[in-house]
Amino acid sequence: MEQITEQNFRNLTREQRGQLIAQKYRIRRTDKGYEVPSQFNKGKYLVKVRYDKKECNCPDYELRKCKCKHIHAVEYTLKKEIDKEGNTVITQTVKKTYPQNWKSYNISQQTEKEKLMELLADITSRIRQPAYTYGRPRSNLGDNIFAMVFKTYSTFSGRRFATDMNWALEKGYIDSKVPYNTMFDYFKKPELTPILAKMVMLTSLPLRTAESKFNIDSTGFGTSNFQRWYSFKHGKEICSRRWVKCHFVNGAKSNIITSVKITTENDADCPQLKEMAQDTAKYFNMEELSGDKAYLSKDNFELVNSLGGTFYVPFKSNSKGSGNGMIWKKMYHFFMLNNEEYLQHYHARSNAETTVHMIKSKFGDRVRSKLWTAQVNEVLCKIIAHNICCVIMEMNELGLESNFCPNSQIVARNV
């Protein structure tokens, strides 16, 4: 059974195309009939609904004089029921919406910056200072990481960020001011990468009781680096911008990111699932994990099942139900025989796109750093800032406490 999407549009019937239009676009009722938006153009078509006939002014209906996809879209929106007495009752389906809690949202946005500094200082204060060996004493490691994350949150350059740094010093969130050149040097340290990855996990823990369904996906962040190569196929030199690939697992409710892994743009998605799913299952009750076709494999099904969860991923058109183990066979037949129910679980994966939009719209879709290690650390700082913002939102909406595990400390050695 093929999934109903616009990617396989040519293989769909007119009725299936009408369902897509009804689900994706708004069909507006007017005095003359129903205005149905064109699926691929900017115009609209008028569908006139009568008890004995339905008409549309689209070219397909005028040519065939049969139901077109626009009529099917209106029928999908309107359900007609005829009782025993012959009375016709038309019930209009109402799409389920999720209204914003504007009171909590407004409070979160107005106090987010100051609350972020408070929570970030709480986390960085747990970072143990490396043991002093010899030479000039190094600046406080926690203050430097605080400056890195706060600077990434502000989206300012290092020099323009100096005012915010002075503000944090006056508030007592750091012990001493971090010069921007020192902050840039710490972005380049590979020893900070595991510490920042640990902070991603720590910032997600306040929501460990609220999340049980997760999504896995990846996204890219642009850089200022370019790569060039000669294409023998096209007979010319090709230039493209390099980018950093961020693999992540996020909660379906709060969009919190529980595990993250940074790779180059050429690394595949499927092999990254094992490590991130295991890290998430250590602290969260992972009942479901959803991913796109890039994560489809026998090993991934068995891994998620061993962690106590169910992996929902759409099967490819050439997938078969035999030869890949019992878990694969079970989910394949579930997908084929109960496709609608299966896709309802898989639909939670769309929240991964929301998470990506939240990060890129607030903190930018590119990194300022030029060196690879600095780019990795900068992306991790974006994720940490995003997680803290999610925690602040849930504190105001659900009344959660920002408990970042008081007994845990991040061990920093040889930094």
PDB file of C-alpha atoms in Angstrom, residues 164-396:
ATOM      1  CA  ASP A 164      25.599  41.248  27.483  1.00  0.00           C
ATOM      2  CA  MET A 165      28.741  39.845  29.096  1.00  0.00           C
ATOM      3  CA  ASN A 166      28.980  42.892  31.375  1.00  0.00           C
ATOM      4  CA  TRP A 167      25.306  42.453  32.281  1.00  0.00           C
ATOM      5  CA  ALA A 168      25.870  38.801  33.236  1.00  0.00           C
ATOM      6  CA  LEU A 169      28.849  39.851  35.378  1.00  0.00           C
ATOM      7  CA  GLU A 170      26.797  42.503  37.196  1.00  0.00           C
ATOM      8  CA  LYS A 171      24.039  39.962  37.878  1.00  0.00           C
ATOM      9  CA  GLY A 172      26.579  37.558  39.378  1.00  0.00           C
ATOM     10  CA  TYR A 173      26.081  34.758  36.857  1.00  0.00           C
ATOM     11  CA  ILE A 174      29.833  34.630  36.165  1.00  0.00           C
ATOM     12  CA  ASP A 175      32.855  35.364  38.357  1.00  0.00           C
ATOM     13  CA  SER A 176      34.878  37.322  35.807  1.00  0.00           C
ATOM     14  CA  LYS A 177      34.431  38.802  32.359  1.00  0.00           C
ATOM     15  CA  VAL A 178      35.486  36.551  29.481  1.00  0.00           C
ATOM     16  CA  PRO A 179      37.324  38.429  26.680  1.00  0.00           C
ATOM     17  CA  TYR A 180      35.945  37.661  23.233  1.00  0.00           C
ATOM     18  CA  ASN A 181      39.297  36.324  21.980  1.00  0.00           C
ATOM     19  CA  THR A 182      39.435  33.900  24.915  1.00  0.00           C
ATOM     20  CA  MET A 183      35.893  32.786  24.117  1.00  0.00           C
ATOM     21  CA  PHE A 184      36.883  32.182  20.480  1.00  0.00           C
ATOM     22  CA  ASP A 185      39.847  30.061  21.632  1.00  0.00           C
ATOM     23  CA  TYR A 186      37.552  27.898  23.742  1.00  0.00           C
ATOM     24  CA  PHE A 187      35.244  27.324  20.769  1.00  0.00           C
ATOM     25  CA  LYS A 188      38.219  25.663  19.036  1.00  0.00           C
ATOM     26  CA  LYS A 189      38.943  23.204  21.860  1.00  0.00           C
ATOM     27  CA  PRO A 190      37.965  19.596  20.975  1.00  0.00           C
ATOM     28  CA  GLU A 191      37.974  18.752  24.702  1.00  0.00           C
ATOM     29  CA  LEU A 192      34.818  20.845  25.135  1.00  0.00           C
ATOM     30  CA  THR A 193      32.758  18.822  22.635  1.00  0.00           C
ATOM     31  CA  PRO A 194      31.893  15.934  25.034  1.00  0.00           C
ATOM     32  CA  ILE A 195      31.156  18.461  27.806  1.00  0.00           C
ATOM     33  CA  LEU A 196      28.706  20.361  25.594  1.00  0.00           C
ATOM     34  CA  ALA A 197      27.108  17.080  24.480  1.00  0.00           C
ATOM     35  CA  LYS A 198      26.657  16.175  28.154  1.00  0.00           C
ATOM     36  CA  MET A 199      25.021  19.561  28.739  1.00  0.00           C
ATOM     37  CA  VAL A 200      22.500  18.805  25.970  1.00  0.00           C
ATOM     38  CA  MET A 201      21.433  15.738  27.921  1.00  0.00           C
ATOM     39  CA  LEU A 202      21.347  17.616  31.246  1.00  0.00           C
ATOM     40  CA  THR A 203      19.149  20.401  29.887  1.00  0.00           C
ATOM     41  CA  SER A 204      16.572  17.843  28.700  1.00  0.00           C
ATOM     42  CA  LEU A 205      16.208  16.041  32.053  1.00  0.00           C
ATOM     43  CA  PRO A 206      13.558  18.368  33.582  1.00  0.00           C
ATOM     44  CA  LEU A 207      11.128  17.020  30.952  1.00  0.00           C
ATOM     45  CA  ARG A 208      11.967  13.332  31.385  1.00  0.00           C
ATOM     46  CA  THR A 209       8.541  12.631  32.945  1.00  0.00           C
ATOM     47  CA  ALA A 210       6.645  14.549  30.251  1.00  0.00           C
ATOM     48  CA  GLU A 211       8.098  12.836  27.181  1.00  0.00           C
ATOM     49  CA  SER A 212       7.542   9.261  26.013  1.00  0.00           C
ATOM     50  CA  LYS A 213       7.292   9.680  22.220  1.00  0.00           C
ATOM     51  CA  PHE A 214      10.357  10.774  20.282  1.00  0.00           C
ATOM     52  CA  ASN A 215      11.453  11.597  16.740  1.00  0.00           C
ATOM     53  CA  ILE A 216      14.789  11.224  15.024  1.00  0.00           C
ATOM     54  CA  ASP A 217      15.971  13.412  12.166  1.00  0.00           C
ATOM     55  CA  SER A 218      18.881  15.488  10.916  1.00  0.00           C
ATOM     56  CA  THR A 219      19.386  19.008   9.618  1.00  0.00           C
ATOM     57  CA  GLY A 220      22.209  21.114   8.247  1.00  0.00           C
ATOM     58  CA  PHE A 221      23.802  24.399   9.300  1.00  0.00           C
ATOM     59  CA  GLY A 222      25.563  26.455   6.678  1.00  0.00           C
ATOM     60  CA  THR A 223      29.186  27.563   6.955  1.00  0.00           C
ATOM     61  CA  SER A 224      31.439  30.086   5.245  1.00  0.00           C
ATOM     62  CA  ASN A 225      33.631  27.296   3.850  1.00  0.00           C
ATOM     63  CA  PHE A 226      33.472  26.203   0.215  1.00  0.00           C
ATOM     64  CA  GLN A 227      34.604  23.091  -1.613  1.00  0.00           C
ATOM     65  CA  ARG A 228      35.580  22.816  -5.268  1.00  0.00           C
ATOM     66  CA  TRP A 229      36.031  19.860  -7.579  1.00  0.00           C
ATOM     67  CA  TYR A 230      36.180  19.179 -11.278  1.00  0.00           C
ATOM     68  CA  SER A 231      33.169  17.361 -12.705  1.00  0.00           C
ATOM     69  CA  PHE A 232      34.070  15.167 -15.664  1.00  0.00           C
ATOM     70  CA  LYS A 233      30.354  14.649 -16.331  1.00  0.00           C
ATOM     71  CA  HIS A 234      29.651  18.362 -16.823  1.00  0.00           C
ATOM     72  CA  GLY A 235      33.145  19.292 -17.962  1.00  0.00           C
ATOM     73  CA  LYS A 236      33.603  22.172 -15.539  1.00  0.00           C
ATOM     74  CA  GLU A 237      34.653  23.047 -12.005  1.00  0.00           C
ATOM     75  CA  ILE A 238      31.842  22.964  -9.432  1.00  0.00           C
ATOM     76  CA  CYS A 239      31.798  24.995  -6.232  1.00  0.00           C
ATOM     77  CA  SER A 240      29.465  24.381  -3.290  1.00  0.00           C
ATOM     78  CA  ARG A 241      29.176  25.585   0.276  1.00  0.00           C
ATOM     79  CA  ARG A 242      30.029  23.076   2.985  1.00  0.00           C
ATOM     80  CA  TRP A 243      27.661  22.525   5.897  1.00  0.00           C
ATOM     81  CA  VAL A 244      27.538  20.844   9.283  1.00  0.00           C
ATOM     82  CA  LYS A 245      25.074  17.987   9.759  1.00  0.00           C
ATOM     83  CA  CYS A 246      23.266  17.749  13.089  1.00  0.00           C
ATOM     84  CA  HIS A 247      21.587  14.433  13.971  1.00  0.00           C
ATOM     85  CA  PHE A 248      19.177  14.614  16.892  1.00  0.00           C
ATOM     86  CA  VAL A 249      16.406  12.895  18.854  1.00  0.00           C
ATOM     87  CA  ASN A 250      13.656  15.195  20.124  1.00  0.00           C
ATOM     88  CA  GLY A 251      10.524  14.856  22.240  1.00  0.00           C
ATOM     89  CA  ALA A 252       7.231  15.035  20.358  1.00  0.00           C
ATOM     90  CA  LYS A 253       5.469  17.234  22.952  1.00  0.00           C
ATOM     91  CA  SER A 254       7.965  19.870  24.057  1.00  0.00           C
ATOM     92  CA  ASN A 255      10.480  19.666  21.158  1.00  0.00           C
ATOM     93  CA  ILE A 256      13.280  19.148  23.695  1.00  0.00           C
ATOM     94  CA  ILE A 257      16.401  17.515  22.221  1.00  0.00           C
ATOM     95  CA  THR A 258      17.589  14.533  24.258  1.00  0.00           C
ATOM     96  CA  SER A 259      20.573  13.398  22.207  1.00  0.00           C
ATOM     97  CA  VAL A 260      22.639  14.944  19.440  1.00  0.00           C
ATOM     98  CA  LYS A 261      25.531  14.006  17.180  1.00  0.00           C
ATOM     99  CA  ILE A 262      27.400  16.297  14.789  1.00  0.00           C
ATOM    100  CA  THR A 263      28.902  14.907  11.566  1.00  0.00           C
ATOM    101  CA  THR A 264      29.951  16.073   8.114  1.00  0.00           C
ATOM    102  CA  GLU A 265      27.380  16.520   5.379  1.00  0.00           C
ATOM    103  CA  ASN A 266      28.343  13.202   3.752  1.00  0.00           C
ATOM    104  CA  ASP A 267      27.594  10.939   6.742  1.00  0.00           C
ATOM    105  CA  ALA A 268      24.434   8.834   6.455  1.00  0.00           C
ATOM    106  CA  ASP A 269      21.520   9.092   8.886  1.00  0.00           C
ATOM    107  CA  CYS A 270      20.781   5.414   9.511  1.00  0.00           C
ATOM    108  CA  PRO A 271      23.984   4.464  11.432  1.00  0.00           C
ATOM    109  CA  GLN A 272      23.521   7.362  13.879  1.00  0.00           C
ATOM    110  CA  LEU A 273      20.290   5.981  15.368  1.00  0.00           C
ATOM    111  CA  LYS A 274      21.873   3.371  17.649  1.00  0.00           C
ATOM    112  CA  GLU A 275      23.961   5.704  19.798  1.00  0.00           C
ATOM    113  CA  MET A 276      21.319   8.430  20.092  1.00  0.00           C
ATOM    114  CA  ALA A 277      18.471   6.014  20.866  1.00  0.00           C
ATOM    115  CA  GLN A 278      20.532   4.332  23.582  1.00  0.00           C
ATOM    116  CA  ASP A 279      21.448   7.687  25.141  1.00  0.00           C
ATOM    117  CA  THR A 280      17.789   8.736  25.175  1.00  0.00           C
ATOM    118  CA  ALA A 281      16.609   5.444  26.688  1.00  0.00           C
ATOM    119  CA  LYS A 282      19.006   5.867  29.632  1.00  0.00           C
ATOM    120  CA  TYR A 283      16.955   8.712  31.102  1.00  0.00           C
ATOM    121  CA  PHE A 284      13.590   8.615  29.294  1.00  0.00           C
ATOM    122  CA  ASN A 285      10.818   6.062  28.922  1.00  0.00           C
ATOM    123  CA  MET A 286      10.952   5.739  25.145  1.00  0.00           C
ATOM    124  CA  GLU A 287       7.629   4.185  24.113  1.00  0.00           C
ATOM    125  CA  GLU A 288       7.776   5.298  20.473  1.00  0.00           C
ATOM    126  CA  LEU A 289      10.442   6.524  18.074  1.00  0.00           C
ATOM    127  CA  SER A 290       9.529   7.863  14.631  1.00  0.00           C
ATOM    128  CA  GLY A 291      11.833   8.483  11.695  1.00  0.00           C
ATOM    129  CA  ASP A 292      11.710   8.834   7.934  1.00  0.00           C
ATOM    130  CA  LYS A 293      12.764   6.235   5.357  1.00  0.00           C
ATOM    131  CA  ALA A 294      16.444   7.082   5.799  1.00  0.00           C
ATOM    132  CA  TYR A 295      16.377   5.141   9.094  1.00  0.00           C
ATOM    133  CA  LEU A 296      14.656   2.029   7.694  1.00  0.00           C
ATOM    134  CA  SER A 297      16.696  -1.062   8.628  1.00  0.00           C
ATOM    135  CA  LYS A 298      16.310  -4.386  10.404  1.00  0.00           C
ATOM    136  CA  ASP A 299      18.893  -3.450  13.045  1.00  0.00           C
ATOM    137  CA  ASN A 300      17.096  -0.228  13.952  1.00  0.00           C
ATOM    138  CA  PHE A 301      13.777  -2.032  14.422  1.00  0.00           C
ATOM    139  CA  GLU A 302      15.394  -4.595  16.711  1.00  0.00           C
ATOM    140  CA  LEU A 303      17.377  -1.980  18.647  1.00  0.00           C
ATOM    141  CA  VAL A 304      14.355   0.186  19.480  1.00  0.00           C
ATOM    142  CA  ASN A 305      12.397  -2.939  20.420  1.00  0.00           C
ATOM    143  CA  SER A 306      15.204  -4.017  22.787  1.00  0.00           C
ATOM    144  CA  LEU A 307      14.992  -0.592  24.453  1.00  0.00           C
ATOM    145  CA  GLY A 308      11.288  -1.132  25.172  1.00  0.00           C
ATOM    146  CA  GLY A 309       9.912   1.043  22.387  1.00  0.00           C
ATOM    147  CA  THR A 310       8.283   0.752  18.972  1.00  0.00           C
ATOM    148  CA  PHE A 311       9.986   2.156  15.893  1.00  0.00           C
ATOM    149  CA  TYR A 312       7.634   3.752  13.356  1.00  0.00           C
ATOM    150  CA  VAL A 313       9.180   4.335   9.951  1.00  0.00           C
ATOM    151  CA  PRO A 314       7.432   4.116   6.545  1.00  0.00           C
ATOM    152  CA  PHE A 315       8.454   1.177   4.384  1.00  0.00           C
ATOM    153  CA  LYS A 316       9.755   1.678   0.877  1.00  0.00           C
ATOM    154  CA  SER A 317       7.834   0.589  -2.205  1.00  0.00           C
ATOM    155  CA  ASN A 318      10.230  -2.335  -2.766  1.00  0.00           C
ATOM    156  CA  SER A 319      10.261  -3.510   0.877  1.00  0.00           C
ATOM    157  CA  LYS A 320       9.222  -7.087   1.577  1.00  0.00           C
ATOM    158  CA  GLY A 321       7.803  -8.670   4.707  1.00  0.00           C
ATOM    159  CA  SER A 322      10.113 -11.682   4.891  1.00  0.00           C
ATOM    160  CA  GLY A 323      13.814 -12.287   5.382  1.00  0.00           C
ATOM    161  CA  ASN A 324      14.565  -9.568   7.958  1.00  0.00           C
ATOM    162  CA  GLY A 325      13.458 -11.067  11.262  1.00  0.00           C
ATOM    163  CA  MET A 326      10.259 -11.160  13.295  1.00  0.00           C
ATOM    164  CA  ILE A 327      10.221  -7.468  14.316  1.00  0.00           C
ATOM    165  CA  TRP A 328      10.553  -6.344  10.697  1.00  0.00           C
ATOM    166  CA  LYS A 329       7.825  -8.790   9.619  1.00  0.00           C
ATOM    167  CA  LYS A 330       5.482  -7.655  12.391  1.00  0.00           C
ATOM    168  CA  MET A 331       5.864  -3.937  11.610  1.00  0.00           C
ATOM    169  CA  TYR A 332       5.678  -4.540   7.855  1.00  0.00           C
ATOM    170  CA  HIS A 333       2.295  -6.261   8.133  1.00  0.00           C
ATOM    171  CA  PHE A 334       1.134  -3.571  10.565  1.00  0.00           C
ATOM    172  CA  PHE A 335       2.086  -0.966   7.966  1.00  0.00           C
ATOM    173  CA  MET A 336       0.338  -2.811   5.127  1.00  0.00           C
ATOM    174  CA  LEU A 337      -2.841  -3.949   6.901  1.00  0.00           C
ATOM    175  CA  ASN A 338      -3.407  -0.986   9.246  1.00  0.00           C
ATOM    176  CA  ASN A 339      -1.827   1.782   7.240  1.00  0.00           C
ATOM    177  CA  GLU A 340      -3.965   4.599   8.637  1.00  0.00           C
ATOM    178  CA  GLU A 341      -3.262   3.667  12.266  1.00  0.00           C
ATOM    179  CA  TYR A 342       0.432   3.188  11.497  1.00  0.00           C
ATOM    180  CA  LEU A 343       0.701   6.613   9.885  1.00  0.00           C
ATOM    181  CA  GLN A 344      -1.023   8.238  12.859  1.00  0.00           C
ATOM    182  CA  HIS A 345       1.915   7.110  14.996  1.00  0.00           C
ATOM    183  CA  TYR A 346       4.426   8.063  12.300  1.00  0.00           C
ATOM    184  CA  HIS A 347       2.857  11.515  11.921  1.00  0.00           C
ATOM    185  CA  ALA A 348       4.506  12.512  15.219  1.00  0.00           C
ATOM    186  CA  ARG A 349       7.723  12.769  13.191  1.00  0.00           C
ATOM    187  CA  SER A 350       6.516  16.102  11.796  1.00  0.00           C
ATOM    188  CA  ASN A 351       7.431  17.618  15.167  1.00  0.00           C
ATOM    189  CA  ALA A 352      11.067  17.149  14.193  1.00  0.00           C
ATOM    190  CA  GLU A 353      10.536  19.770  11.489  1.00  0.00           C
ATOM    191  CA  THR A 354       9.063  22.059  14.143  1.00  0.00           C
ATOM    192  CA  THR A 355      12.158  21.582  16.292  1.00  0.00           C
ATOM    193  CA  VAL A 356      14.436  22.473  13.380  1.00  0.00           C
ATOM    194  CA  HIS A 357      12.375  25.582  12.651  1.00  0.00           C
ATOM    195  CA  MET A 358      12.507  26.662  16.304  1.00  0.00           C
ATOM    196  CA  ILE A 359      16.304  26.437  16.373  1.00  0.00           C
ATOM    197  CA  LYS A 360      17.032  28.042  13.019  1.00  0.00           C
ATOM    198  CA  SER A 361      14.478  30.844  13.297  1.00  0.00           C
ATOM    199  CA  LYS A 362      15.774  31.878  16.726  1.00  0.00           C
ATOM    200  CA  PHE A 363      19.515  31.155  16.550  1.00  0.00           C
ATOM    201  CA  GLY A 364      20.171  31.209  12.810  1.00  0.00           C
ATOM    202  CA  ASP A 365      20.628  28.541  10.144  1.00  0.00           C
ATOM    203  CA  ARG A 366      24.396  29.011   9.850  1.00  0.00           C
ATOM    204  CA  VAL A 367      27.480  29.066  12.050  1.00  0.00           C
ATOM    205  CA  ARG A 368      29.981  31.902  12.302  1.00  0.00           C
ATOM    206  CA  SER A 369      33.003  29.708  13.063  1.00  0.00           C
ATOM    207  CA  LYS A 370      35.419  28.685  10.318  1.00  0.00           C
ATOM    208  CA  LEU A 371      37.264  25.730  11.881  1.00  0.00           C
ATOM    209  CA  TRP A 372      35.548  22.338  12.096  1.00  0.00           C
ATOM    210  CA  THR A 373      35.840  21.893  15.873  1.00  0.00           C
ATOM    211  CA  ALA A 374      34.535  25.402  16.489  1.00  0.00           C
ATOM    212  CA  GLN A 375      31.605  24.743  14.142  1.00  0.00           C
ATOM    213  CA  VAL A 376      30.685  21.552  16.017  1.00  0.00           C
ATOM    214  CA  ASN A 377      30.825  23.323  19.382  1.00  0.00           C
ATOM    215  CA  GLU A 378      28.781  26.243  18.064  1.00  0.00           C
ATOM    216  CA  VAL A 379      25.992  23.924  16.874  1.00  0.00           C
ATOM    217  CA  LEU A 380      25.996  22.211  20.281  1.00  0.00           C
ATOM    218  CA  CYS A 381      25.637  25.629  21.923  1.00  0.00           C
ATOM    219  CA  LYS A 382      22.580  26.285  19.732  1.00  0.00           C
ATOM    220  CA  ILE A 383      21.036  23.009  20.929  1.00  0.00           C
ATOM    221  CA  ILE A 384      21.755  23.825  24.595  1.00  0.00           C
ATOM    222  CA  ALA A 385      20.164  27.267  24.246  1.00  0.00           C
ATOM    223  CA  HIS A 386      17.143  25.705  22.519  1.00  0.00           C
ATOM    224  CA  ASN A 387      16.697  23.149  25.309  1.00  0.00           C
ATOM    225  CA  ILE A 388      16.817  25.795  28.018  1.00  0.00           C
ATOM    226  CA  CYS A 389      14.202  27.844  26.135  1.00  0.00           C
ATOM    227  CA  CYS A 390      11.956  24.754  25.967  1.00  0.00           C
ATOM    228  CA  VAL A 391      12.390  24.194  29.710  1.00  0.00           C
ATOM    229  CA  ILE A 392      11.456  27.832  30.410  1.00  0.00           C
ATOM    230  CA  MET A 393       8.314  27.456  28.307  1.00  0.00           C
ATOM    231  CA  GLU A 394       7.256  24.258  30.084  1.00  0.00           C
ATOM    232  CA  MET A 395       7.989  25.798  33.494  1.00  0.00           C
ATOM    233  CA  ASN A 396       5.353  28.448  32.790  1.00  0.00           C
TER     234      ASN A 396
END
